[in-house]
Amino acid sequence: MTELETAVARLTADLVRIDSRSFVSNLPVAERIEAELAGFEIERLDYTDARGVKKRALVAHRGPPGGYALSGHMDTVPDTGWQDDPFSARIDEQGFLHGLGSADMKGQVAAAILAAKAADKDTPVTLLLTTDEETTKQGARLIAQSSTLARSLGLLGIIVAEPTRLAPVRGHRSHINFTAEAEGVQAHSALGTGVNANWQLIPFLAEMRSLHERLRSDPALQDPAYDPPFSDFNLILDNHGTALNVTVARATAGIKYRYSRSIDPTPVVEAVRAAAARAGIRLTEQREGPPPELPEDHPLIQLAVQHTNQRARTVPYGTDACELQAIAPCVVLGPESSDTIHTPQERARIADLAAAVPLFGRLLAAGRT
């Protein structure tokens, strides 16, 4: 490996070995990152999430104000399905680093940190390091709403370093998470004294299936600028560990609905609310910021296209850009692909991570006045 590949592999491995799944505290990984940032002004944004877990977002800056920021998130999805050690950070003979978060996105964070550290002292350099990106976007929202440092810099733009194969992404969808809950009475199922909450939930689910099919068939609810053109409407069911011989006291349906900037989500939201009301179940909603989307001729997109020699595109998933766009325009751009992220086979090619470091450096240098 080259010297740069060795450096990015070492830092990525250190980050992967620290458990920062979204339901645990990210303080250890935040402290490891901060140890890399000697000479930077650091702003720590601490909070406690809805489960009572302590979290921290970081804003780091060096040099004059202005310029561009590099952003990444410290949290990962759960290790569902992993048979190998998800925190091993092992490197195979083909030059891949394996582990939870290696491609989404601790490898990108490592590349961003190395690029920031290597920048000329006269170049404005900012890092926006979030957490809870995989769940609520709370870390990015806190930076956007409460960071005195980030707001004071007059940033020209933000590069959100998600895995895009170093191709610029100018827009993506945002989500509304619906949680529908039905209540029953727990009892031994053979006695006939319990009330199974699933039976109350099923009429709601039948309407949600029809809505899911409509999203895939009605052009009025689709955006041809995205692939796929139809919105995500993903359903997860939970009986909270109830055994097969027990009536279900609580049944929960979670639905993630994603929509792009050109789509009005109101008809879908109203349909979900009406179905929940008819079924007599409780419905809650959690929204992230509006879908970020810049035109192809936006200066930030043109800059990214110039330095990558790749056409800007849109993607169907979401990133912290939905919140960070409140500070400055965002482009999503980072090494690696989404092929293995959120799977038990997650891995990142070290050479690809290393290739991002000079690219990030050139983008940072473009912000120097």
mmCIF file of C-alpha atoms in Angstrom:
data_model
loop_
_atom_site.group_PDB
_atom_site.id
_atom_site.type_symbol
_atom_site.label_atom_id
_atom_site.label_comp_id
_atom_site.label_asym_id
_atom_site.label_seq_id
_atom_site.Cartn_x
_atom_site.Cartn_y
_atom_site.Cartn_z
ATOM 1 C CA MET A 1 0.000 0.000 0.000
ATOM 2 C CA THR A 2 1.045 3.591 -0.570
ATOM 3 C CA GLU A 3 1.672 5.912 2.362
ATOM 4 C CA LEU A 4 -1.732 7.544 1.851
ATOM 5 C CA GLU A 5 -3.500 4.180 1.606
ATOM 6 C CA THR A 6 -1.809 3.064 4.830
ATOM 7 C CA ALA A 7 -2.934 6.235 6.605
ATOM 8 C CA VAL A 8 -6.556 6.005 5.477
ATOM 9 C CA ALA A 9 -6.669 2.283 6.256
ATOM 10 C CA ARG A 10 -5.306 2.833 9.754
ATOM 11 C CA LEU A 11 -7.788 5.583 10.625
ATOM 12 C CA THR A 12 -10.738 3.766 9.030
ATOM 13 C CA ALA A 13 -9.863 0.612 10.963
ATOM 14 C CA ASP A 14 -9.670 2.559 14.229
ATOM 15 C CA LEU A 15 -13.128 4.019 13.621
ATOM 16 C CA VAL A 16 -14.688 0.709 12.525
ATOM 17 C CA ARG A 17 -13.423 -1.028 15.669
ATOM 18 C CA ILE A 18 -15.410 1.420 17.822
ATOM 19 C CA ASP A 19 -19.060 0.419 18.145
ATOM 20 C CA SER A 20 -21.200 3.404 17.166
ATOM 21 C CA ARG A 21 -24.452 1.752 16.125
ATOM 22 C CA SER A 22 -27.188 4.358 16.348
ATOM 23 C CA PHE A 23 -28.658 2.922 19.547
ATOM 24 C CA VAL A 24 -25.384 3.215 21.509
ATOM 25 C CA SER A 25 -23.387 6.296 22.462
ATOM 26 C CA ASN A 26 -21.044 7.686 19.830
ATOM 27 C CA LEU A 27 -18.891 9.502 22.388
ATOM 28 C CA PRO A 28 -15.956 7.047 22.053
ATOM 29 C CA VAL A 29 -15.755 7.472 18.276
ATOM 30 C CA ALA A 30 -16.213 11.252 18.593
ATOM 31 C CA GLU A 31 -13.294 11.373 21.029
ATOM 32 C CA ARG A 32 -11.140 9.274 18.676
ATOM 33 C CA ILE A 33 -11.911 11.681 15.829
ATOM 34 C CA GLU A 34 -11.189 14.741 17.942
ATOM 35 C CA ALA A 35 -7.768 13.299 18.775
ATOM 36 C CA GLU A 36 -6.947 13.626 15.052
ATOM 37 C CA LEU A 37 -7.808 17.316 14.923
ATOM 38 C CA ALA A 38 -5.002 19.097 16.753
ATOM 39 C CA GLY A 39 -4.898 22.738 15.692
ATOM 40 C CA PHE A 40 -8.591 22.880 14.798
ATOM 41 C CA GLU A 41 -11.185 24.910 16.656
ATOM 42 C CA ILE A 42 -13.654 22.338 17.982
ATOM 43 C CA GLU A 43 -17.283 22.865 18.862
ATOM 44 C CA ARG A 44 -18.923 19.943 20.710
ATOM 45 C CA LEU A 45 -22.683 19.663 20.440
ATOM 46 C CA ASP A 46 -23.834 17.191 23.101
ATOM 47 C CA TYR A 47 -27.359 15.879 23.464
ATOM 48 C CA THR A 48 -29.306 12.943 24.847
ATOM 49 C CA ASP A 49 -31.453 11.059 22.366
ATOM 50 C CA ALA A 50 -35.027 9.880 22.910
ATOM 51 C CA ARG A 51 -33.783 6.638 24.514
ATOM 52 C CA GLY A 52 -31.586 8.464 26.999
ATOM 53 C CA VAL A 53 -28.324 7.714 25.162
ATOM 54 C CA LYS A 54 -25.634 10.402 25.222
ATOM 55 C CA LYS A 55 -24.551 11.593 21.766
ATOM 56 C CA ARG A 56 -22.173 14.192 20.334
ATOM 57 C CA ALA A 57 -21.874 16.045 17.032
ATOM 58 C CA LEU A 58 -18.660 17.873 16.168
ATOM 59 C CA VAL A 59 -17.881 21.010 14.185
ATOM 60 C CA ALA A 60 -14.176 21.561 13.502
ATOM 61 C CA HIS A 61 -12.591 24.503 11.691
ATOM 62 C CA ARG A 62 -9.136 25.758 10.780
ATOM 63 C CA GLY A 63 -8.052 28.786 8.760
ATOM 64 C CA PRO A 64 -10.000 31.808 7.564
ATOM 65 C CA PRO A 65 -13.826 31.829 7.350
ATOM 66 C CA GLY A 66 -15.731 30.827 4.246
ATOM 67 C CA GLY A 67 -14.829 27.973 1.942
ATOM 68 C CA TYR A 68 -16.316 24.517 1.863
ATOM 69 C CA ALA A 69 -17.121 21.963 4.550
ATOM 70 C CA LEU A 70 -16.738 18.197 4.462
ATOM 71 C CA SER A 71 -19.439 16.286 6.312
ATOM 72 C CA GLY A 72 -19.839 12.719 7.500
ATOM 73 C CA HIS A 73 -21.746 10.767 10.128
ATOM 74 C CA MET A 74 -20.287 8.692 12.939
ATOM 75 C CA ASP A 75 -23.166 6.261 13.531
ATOM 76 C CA THR A 76 -23.895 2.983 11.746
ATOM 77 C CA VAL A 77 -26.887 0.739 11.220
ATOM 78 C CA PRO A 78 -27.261 -2.352 13.499
ATOM 79 C CA ASP A 79 -25.152 -5.441 12.746
ATOM 80 C CA THR A 80 -28.170 -7.485 11.604
ATOM 81 C CA GLY A 81 -27.162 -10.701 9.837
ATOM 82 C CA TRP A 82 -23.425 -10.458 10.464
ATOM 83 C CA GLN A 83 -21.721 -13.840 10.921
ATOM 84 C CA ASP A 84 -18.186 -12.421 11.134
ATOM 85 C CA ASP A 85 -17.073 -9.887 13.727
ATOM 86 C CA PRO A 86 -18.624 -6.615 12.490
ATOM 87 C CA PHE A 87 -15.912 -4.599 14.247
ATOM 88 C CA SER A 88 -12.885 -6.595 13.037
ATOM 89 C CA ALA A 89 -11.760 -4.070 10.372
ATOM 90 C CA ARG A 90 -9.835 -6.911 8.737
ATOM 91 C CA ILE A 91 -8.082 -6.222 5.442
ATOM 92 C CA ASP A 92 -8.171 -8.960 2.812
ATOM 93 C CA GLU A 93 -5.694 -9.752 0.051
ATOM 94 C CA GLN A 94 -7.702 -7.741 -2.492
ATOM 95 C CA GLY A 95 -7.286 -4.549 -0.477
ATOM 96 C CA PHE A 96 -10.784 -4.387 1.007
ATOM 97 C CA LEU A 97 -11.345 -3.356 4.616
ATOM 98 C CA HIS A 98 -14.288 -5.286 6.090
ATOM 99 C CA GLY A 99 -16.528 -4.143 8.905
ATOM 100 C CA LEU A 100 -19.720 -2.399 9.942
ATOM 101 C CA GLY A 101 -19.544 1.204 8.771
ATOM 102 C CA SER A 102 -16.467 0.714 6.585
ATOM 103 C CA ALA A 103 -18.312 1.980 3.482
ATOM 104 C CA ASP A 104 -21.105 3.874 5.250
ATOM 105 C CA MET A 105 -19.337 5.903 6.252
ATOM 106 C CA LYS A 106 -16.303 5.634 8.490
ATOM 107 C CA GLY A 107 -14.031 5.251 5.477
ATOM 108 C CA GLN A 108 -15.394 8.495 4.074
ATOM 109 C CA VAL A 109 -14.954 10.234 7.444
ATOM 110 C CA ALA A 110 -11.342 9.059 7.567
ATOM 111 C CA ALA A 111 -10.699 10.385 4.048
ATOM 112 C CA ALA A 112 -12.307 13.726 4.929
ATOM 113 C CA ILE A 113 -10.194 14.073 8.080
ATOM 114 C CA LEU A 114 -6.964 13.336 6.214
ATOM 115 C CA ALA A 115 -7.881 15.843 3.499
ATOM 116 C CA ALA A 116 -8.678 18.485 6.107
ATOM 117 C CA LYS A 117 -5.398 17.926 7.930
ATOM 118 C CA ALA A 118 -3.392 18.099 4.687
ATOM 119 C CA ALA A 119 -4.935 21.384 3.533
ATOM 120 C CA ASP A 120 -2.796 24.495 3.314
ATOM 121 C CA LYS A 121 -3.001 26.670 6.418
ATOM 122 C CA ASP A 122 -4.422 29.512 4.318
ATOM 123 C CA THR A 123 -7.300 27.291 3.108
ATOM 124 C CA PRO A 124 -10.551 27.468 5.083
ATOM 125 C CA VAL A 125 -11.306 23.945 6.284
ATOM 126 C CA THR A 126 -14.461 22.847 8.087
ATOM 127 C CA LEU A 127 -15.660 19.414 9.193
ATOM 128 C CA LEU A 128 -19.294 18.773 10.124
ATOM 129 C CA LEU A 129 -19.416 15.394 11.873
ATOM 130 C CA THR A 130 -22.857 14.160 12.820
ATOM 131 C CA THR A 131 -24.549 11.192 14.424
ATOM 132 C CA ASP A 132 -27.995 9.558 14.223
ATOM 133 C CA GLU A 133 -27.896 9.974 10.439
ATOM 134 C CA GLU A 134 -29.177 6.415 10.094
ATOM 135 C CA THR A 135 -32.225 7.140 12.268
ATOM 136 C CA THR A 136 -33.447 10.665 13.025
ATOM 137 C CA LYS A 137 -30.810 13.013 11.524
ATOM 138 C CA GLN A 138 -30.694 14.588 14.973
ATOM 139 C CA GLY A 139 -26.955 15.290 14.884
ATOM 140 C CA ALA A 140 -27.165 17.157 11.578
ATOM 141 C CA ARG A 141 -30.294 18.965 12.737
ATOM 142 C CA LEU A 142 -28.501 20.098 15.878
ATOM 143 C CA ILE A 143 -25.570 21.454 13.852
ATOM 144 C CA ALA A 144 -27.927 23.263 11.482
ATOM 145 C CA GLN A 145 -29.990 24.793 14.270
ATOM 146 C CA SER A 146 -27.509 25.339 17.098
ATOM 147 C CA SER A 147 -23.902 25.457 15.878
ATOM 148 C CA THR A 148 -22.511 28.918 16.505
ATOM 149 C CA LEU A 149 -19.268 28.007 14.748
ATOM 150 C CA ALA A 150 -20.853 26.604 11.582
ATOM 151 C CA ARG A 151 -23.213 29.554 11.291
ATOM 152 C CA SER A 152 -20.396 32.080 11.739
ATOM 153 C CA LEU A 153 -18.237 30.850 8.871
ATOM 154 C CA GLY A 154 -20.266 31.877 5.833
ATOM 155 C CA LEU A 155 -19.720 28.514 4.134
ATOM 156 C CA LEU A 156 -19.983 28.422 0.357
ATOM 157 C CA GLY A 157 -21.115 24.810 0.312
ATOM 158 C CA ILE A 158 -21.022 21.421 2.000
ATOM 159 C CA ILE A 159 -19.710 18.134 0.562
ATOM 160 C CA VAL A 160 -21.607 15.280 2.211
ATOM 161 C CA ALA A 161 -19.214 12.362 1.827
ATOM 162 C CA GLU A 162 -21.617 9.454 1.337
ATOM 163 C CA PRO A 163 -20.597 6.568 -0.991
ATOM 164 C CA THR A 164 -21.297 7.744 -4.554
ATOM 165 C CA ARG A 165 -18.285 6.304 -6.438
ATOM 166 C CA LEU A 166 -16.958 9.888 -6.433
ATOM 167 C CA ALA A 167 -19.803 11.012 -8.710
ATOM 168 C CA PRO A 168 -21.635 14.173 -7.599
ATOM 169 C CA VAL A 169 -25.216 13.811 -6.400
ATOM 170 C CA ARG A 170 -27.198 17.023 -6.742
ATOM 171 C CA GLY A 171 -30.444 15.856 -5.134
ATOM 172 C CA HIS A 172 -32.107 13.113 -3.144
ATOM 173 C CA ARG A 173 -35.333 12.192 -1.394
ATOM 174 C CA SER A 174 -36.304 12.947 2.202
ATOM 175 C CA HIS A 175 -38.511 10.832 4.407
ATOM 176 C CA ILE A 176 -41.527 10.859 6.661
ATOM 177 C CA ASN A 177 -41.570 7.993 9.154
ATOM 178 C CA PHE A 178 -45.026 6.853 10.234
ATOM 179 C CA THR A 179 -45.538 4.741 13.365
ATOM 180 C CA ALA A 180 -48.965 3.142 13.785
ATOM 181 C CA GLU A 181 -49.749 1.407 17.095
ATOM 182 C CA ALA A 182 -52.693 -0.777 18.051
ATOM 183 C CA GLU A 183 -53.381 -1.918 21.599
ATOM 184 C CA GLY A 184 -54.875 -5.202 22.787
ATOM 185 C CA VAL A 185 -55.109 -7.203 25.990
ATOM 186 C CA GLN A 186 -52.438 -9.786 26.761
ATOM 187 C CA ALA A 187 -53.604 -13.221 27.858
ATOM 188 C CA HIS A 188 -53.067 -16.912 27.164
ATOM 189 C CA SER A 189 -54.431 -17.222 23.642
ATOM 190 C CA ALA A 190 -56.371 -20.440 24.443
ATOM 191 C CA LEU A 191 -58.517 -18.856 27.161
ATOM 192 C CA GLY A 192 -60.433 -16.440 24.951
ATOM 193 C CA THR A 193 -59.992 -13.560 27.390
ATOM 194 C CA GLY A 194 -57.345 -11.593 25.505
ATOM 195 C CA VAL A 195 -57.615 -9.083 22.677
ATOM 196 C CA ASN A 196 -55.110 -9.411 19.828
ATOM 197 C CA ALA A 197 -53.922 -5.990 18.658
ATOM 198 C CA ASN A 198 -53.044 -7.400 15.242
ATOM 199 C CA TRP A 199 -56.700 -7.708 14.279
ATOM 200 C CA GLN A 200 -57.100 -3.971 14.834
ATOM 201 C CA LEU A 201 -53.970 -3.236 12.842
ATOM 202 C CA ILE A 202 -54.840 -5.382 9.814
ATOM 203 C CA PRO A 203 -57.481 -3.048 8.263
ATOM 204 C CA PHE A 204 -54.945 -0.227 8.383
ATOM 205 C CA LEU A 205 -52.329 -2.449 6.750
ATOM 206 C CA ALA A 206 -54.743 -3.390 3.968
ATOM 207 C CA GLU A 207 -55.153 0.289 3.113
ATOM 208 C CA MET A 208 -51.385 0.779 3.273
ATOM 209 C CA ARG A 209 -50.907 -2.025 0.759
ATOM 210 C CA SER A 210 -53.275 -0.269 -1.624
ATOM 211 C CA LEU A 211 -51.398 2.989 -1.119
ATOM 212 C CA HIS A 212 -48.104 1.196 -1.761
ATOM 213 C CA GLU A 213 -49.473 -0.123 -5.058
ATOM 214 C CA ARG A 214 -50.788 3.322 -6.013
ATOM 215 C CA LEU A 215 -47.355 4.885 -5.452
ATOM 216 C CA ARG A 216 -45.932 2.414 -7.963
ATOM 217 C CA SER A 217 -48.659 2.882 -10.583
ATOM 218 C CA ASP A 218 -49.831 6.531 -10.423
ATOM 219 C CA PRO A 219 -47.577 8.870 -12.476
ATOM 220 C CA ALA A 220 -48.903 11.853 -10.507
ATOM 221 C CA LEU A 221 -47.108 10.516 -7.419
ATOM 222 C CA GLN A 222 -43.833 9.734 -9.225
ATOM 223 C CA ASP A 223 -40.731 11.682 -10.242
ATOM 224 C CA PRO A 224 -39.109 10.562 -13.525
ATOM 225 C CA ALA A 225 -35.889 12.377 -12.572
ATOM 226 C CA TYR A 226 -35.234 9.613 -10.020
ATOM 227 C CA ASP A 227 -34.468 5.907 -10.345
ATOM 228 C CA PRO A 228 -36.782 4.334 -9.380
ATOM 229 C CA PRO A 229 -39.380 7.008 -10.165
ATOM 230 C CA PHE A 230 -41.764 5.760 -7.471
ATOM 231 C CA SER A 231 -41.386 6.587 -3.807
ATOM 232 C CA ASP A 232 -40.172 4.187 -1.162
ATOM 233 C CA PHE A 233 -43.017 3.059 1.130
ATOM 234 C CA ASN A 234 -41.338 0.426 3.282
ATOM 235 C CA LEU A 235 -43.287 -1.450 5.978
ATOM 236 C CA ILE A 236 -41.869 -2.991 9.174
ATOM 237 C CA LEU A 237 -44.048 -4.913 11.668
ATOM 238 C CA ASP A 238 -43.345 -5.514 15.355
ATOM 239 C CA ASN A 239 -45.239 -7.543 17.974
ATOM 240 C CA HIS A 240 -42.580 -6.709 20.569
ATOM 241 C CA GLY A 241 -41.499 -10.265 21.329
ATOM 242 C CA THR A 242 -44.960 -11.789 21.840
ATOM 243 C CA ALA A 243 -45.018 -15.586 21.869
ATOM 244 C CA LEU A 244 -47.283 -17.563 19.545
ATOM 245 C CA ASN A 245 -49.592 -18.663 22.398
ATOM 246 C CA VAL A 246 -50.099 -15.134 23.767
ATOM 247 C CA THR A 247 -52.542 -12.535 22.474
ATOM 248 C CA VAL A 248 -50.706 -9.464 21.249
ATOM 249 C CA ALA A 249 -50.986 -6.513 23.621
ATOM 250 C CA ARG A 250 -49.178 -4.106 21.303
ATOM 251 C CA ALA A 251 -48.752 -4.217 17.544
ATOM 252 C CA THR A 252 -46.663 -1.621 15.741
ATOM 253 C CA ALA A 253 -46.324 -0.863 12.045
ATOM 254 C CA GLY A 254 -43.517 1.415 10.902
ATOM 255 C CA ILE A 255 -43.569 2.900 7.405
ATOM 256 C CA LYS A 256 -40.802 4.932 5.772
ATOM 257 C CA TYR A 257 -42.129 7.138 2.993
ATOM 258 C CA ARG A 258 -39.590 8.960 0.800
ATOM 259 C CA TYR A 259 -40.394 11.774 -1.613
ATOM 260 C CA SER A 260 -38.406 14.087 -3.882
ATOM 261 C CA ARG A 261 -38.558 17.873 -4.140
ATOM 262 C CA SER A 262 -41.064 17.888 -7.009
ATOM 263 C CA ILE A 263 -43.526 15.626 -5.191
ATOM 264 C CA ASP A 264 -46.146 17.028 -2.807
ATOM 265 C CA PRO A 265 -46.338 14.515 0.079
ATOM 266 C CA THR A 266 -49.687 15.871 1.322
ATOM 267 C CA PRO A 267 -51.954 13.307 -0.437
ATOM 268 C CA VAL A 268 -49.938 10.408 0.967
ATOM 269 C CA VAL A 269 -49.813 11.889 4.467
ATOM 270 C CA GLU A 270 -53.544 12.519 4.455
ATOM 271 C CA ALA A 271 -54.256 8.978 3.225
ATOM 272 C CA VAL A 272 -52.165 7.436 6.012
ATOM 273 C CA ARG A 273 -53.816 9.637 8.655
ATOM 274 C CA ALA A 274 -57.300 8.831 7.405
ATOM 275 C CA ALA A 275 -56.626 5.076 7.378
ATOM 276 C CA ALA A 276 -55.300 5.209 10.941
ATOM 277 C CA ALA A 277 -58.384 7.130 12.073
ATOM 278 C CA ARG A 278 -60.722 4.591 10.456
ATOM 279 C CA ALA A 279 -58.870 1.718 12.144
ATOM 280 C CA GLY A 280 -58.896 3.491 15.508
ATOM 281 C CA ILE A 281 -55.139 3.235 15.998
ATOM 282 C CA ARG A 282 -52.577 5.780 17.180
ATOM 283 C CA LEU A 283 -50.369 7.370 14.516
ATOM 284 C CA THR A 284 -47.203 9.409 15.021
ATOM 285 C CA GLU A 285 -44.973 11.032 12.398
ATOM 286 C CA GLN A 286 -41.296 11.934 12.296
ATOM 287 C CA ARG A 287 -40.036 14.159 9.496
ATOM 288 C CA GLU A 288 -36.601 15.212 8.351
ATOM 289 C CA GLY A 289 -35.820 18.372 6.407
ATOM 290 C CA PRO A 290 -37.144 18.939 2.891
ATOM 291 C CA PRO A 291 -35.558 17.084 -0.020
ATOM 292 C CA PRO A 292 -32.325 18.818 -1.072
ATOM 293 C CA GLU A 293 -31.945 19.333 -4.794
ATOM 294 C CA LEU A 294 -29.702 21.758 -6.661
ATOM 295 C CA PRO A 295 -29.942 22.503 -10.402
ATOM 296 C CA GLU A 296 -27.196 21.253 -12.660
ATOM 297 C CA ASP A 297 -25.940 24.802 -13.226
ATOM 298 C CA HIS A 298 -25.529 25.594 -9.524
ATOM 299 C CA PRO A 299 -21.931 26.720 -8.791
ATOM 300 C CA LEU A 300 -21.388 23.927 -6.237
ATOM 301 C CA ILE A 301 -22.593 21.265 -8.661
ATOM 302 C CA GLN A 302 -20.483 22.721 -11.470
ATOM 303 C CA LEU A 303 -17.449 22.689 -9.156
ATOM 304 C CA ALA A 304 -18.030 19.030 -8.285
ATOM 305 C CA VAL A 305 -18.516 18.088 -11.941
ATOM 306 C CA GLN A 306 -15.343 19.948 -12.909
ATOM 307 C CA HIS A 307 -13.218 18.124 -10.344
ATOM 308 C CA THR A 308 -14.715 14.652 -10.855
ATOM 309 C CA ASN A 309 -15.384 14.785 -14.603
ATOM 310 C CA GLN A 310 -18.665 13.004 -13.908
ATOM 311 C CA ARG A 311 -22.210 14.195 -14.537
ATOM 312 C CA ALA A 312 -24.297 15.093 -11.506
ATOM 313 C CA ARG A 313 -27.271 12.856 -10.764
ATOM 314 C CA THR A 314 -30.067 12.241 -8.279
ATOM 315 C CA VAL A 315 -30.443 9.250 -5.940
ATOM 316 C CA PRO A 316 -33.483 7.701 -4.197
ATOM 317 C CA TYR A 317 -32.058 7.530 -0.669
ATOM 318 C CA GLY A 318 -31.429 10.299 1.865
ATOM 319 C CA THR A 319 -28.490 11.895 3.681
ATOM 320 C CA ASP A 320 -27.731 14.592 6.239
ATOM 321 C CA ALA A 321 -28.010 17.122 3.396
ATOM 322 C CA CYS A 322 -31.733 17.398 4.135
ATOM 323 C CA GLU A 323 -30.772 19.160 7.396
ATOM 324 C CA LEU A 324 -27.375 20.688 6.562
ATOM 325 C CA GLN A 325 -28.759 22.541 3.549
ATOM 326 C CA ALA A 326 -30.076 25.086 6.082
ATOM 327 C CA ILE A 327 -26.435 26.200 6.530
ATOM 328 C CA ALA A 328 -25.202 26.065 2.937
ATOM 329 C CA PRO A 329 -25.911 24.307 -0.393
ATOM 330 C CA CYS A 330 -24.991 20.619 -0.367
ATOM 331 C CA VAL A 331 -23.588 18.142 -2.851
ATOM 332 C CA VAL A 332 -23.303 14.457 -1.944
ATOM 333 C CA LEU A 333 -19.939 13.079 -3.047
ATOM 334 C CA GLY A 334 -17.733 10.362 -1.618
ATOM 335 C CA PRO A 335 -15.705 7.228 -2.325
ATOM 336 C CA GLU A 336 -16.997 3.677 -2.534
ATOM 337 C CA SER A 337 -20.472 2.558 -3.623
ATOM 338 C CA SER A 338 -23.671 1.534 -1.928
ATOM 339 C CA ASP A 339 -23.346 -2.076 -3.110
ATOM 340 C CA THR A 340 -22.499 -3.582 0.291
ATOM 341 C CA ILE A 341 -23.716 -0.960 2.762
ATOM 342 C CA HIS A 342 -26.394 -2.067 5.238
ATOM 343 C CA THR A 343 -25.438 -5.709 4.584
ATOM 344 C CA PRO A 344 -23.353 -8.291 6.492
ATOM 345 C CA GLN A 345 -20.813 -8.085 3.649
ATOM 346 C CA GLU A 346 -20.013 -4.383 4.080
ATOM 347 C CA ARG A 347 -16.522 -3.500 2.930
ATOM 348 C CA ALA A 348 -14.555 -0.598 1.467
ATOM 349 C CA ARG A 349 -11.704 -0.679 -1.027
ATOM 350 C CA ILE A 350 -8.763 1.094 0.591
ATOM 351 C CA ALA A 351 -7.487 2.438 -2.734
ATOM 352 C CA ASP A 352 -10.873 4.075 -3.385
ATOM 353 C CA LEU A 353 -10.897 5.729 0.042
ATOM 354 C CA ALA A 354 -7.377 7.021 -0.549
ATOM 355 C CA ALA A 355 -8.341 8.395 -3.969
ATOM 356 C CA ALA A 356 -10.929 10.618 -2.292
ATOM 357 C CA VAL A 357 -8.354 12.421 -0.141
ATOM 358 C CA PRO A 358 -6.754 14.522 -2.913
ATOM 359 C CA LEU A 359 -10.172 15.145 -4.484
ATOM 360 C CA PHE A 360 -11.504 16.484 -1.187
ATOM 361 C CA GLY A 361 -8.332 18.533 -0.904
ATOM 362 C CA ARG A 362 -8.884 20.141 -4.311
ATOM 363 C CA LEU A 363 -12.471 20.998 -3.430
ATOM 364 C CA LEU A 364 -11.356 22.580 -0.169
ATOM 365 C CA ALA A 365 -8.667 24.556 -2.003
ATOM 366 C CA ALA A 366 -11.308 25.898 -4.386
ATOM 367 C CA GLY A 367 -12.805 27.755 -1.441
ATOM 368 C CA ARG A 368 -9.652 29.735 -0.781
ATOM 369 C CA THR A 369 -10.027 33.450 -1.556
#
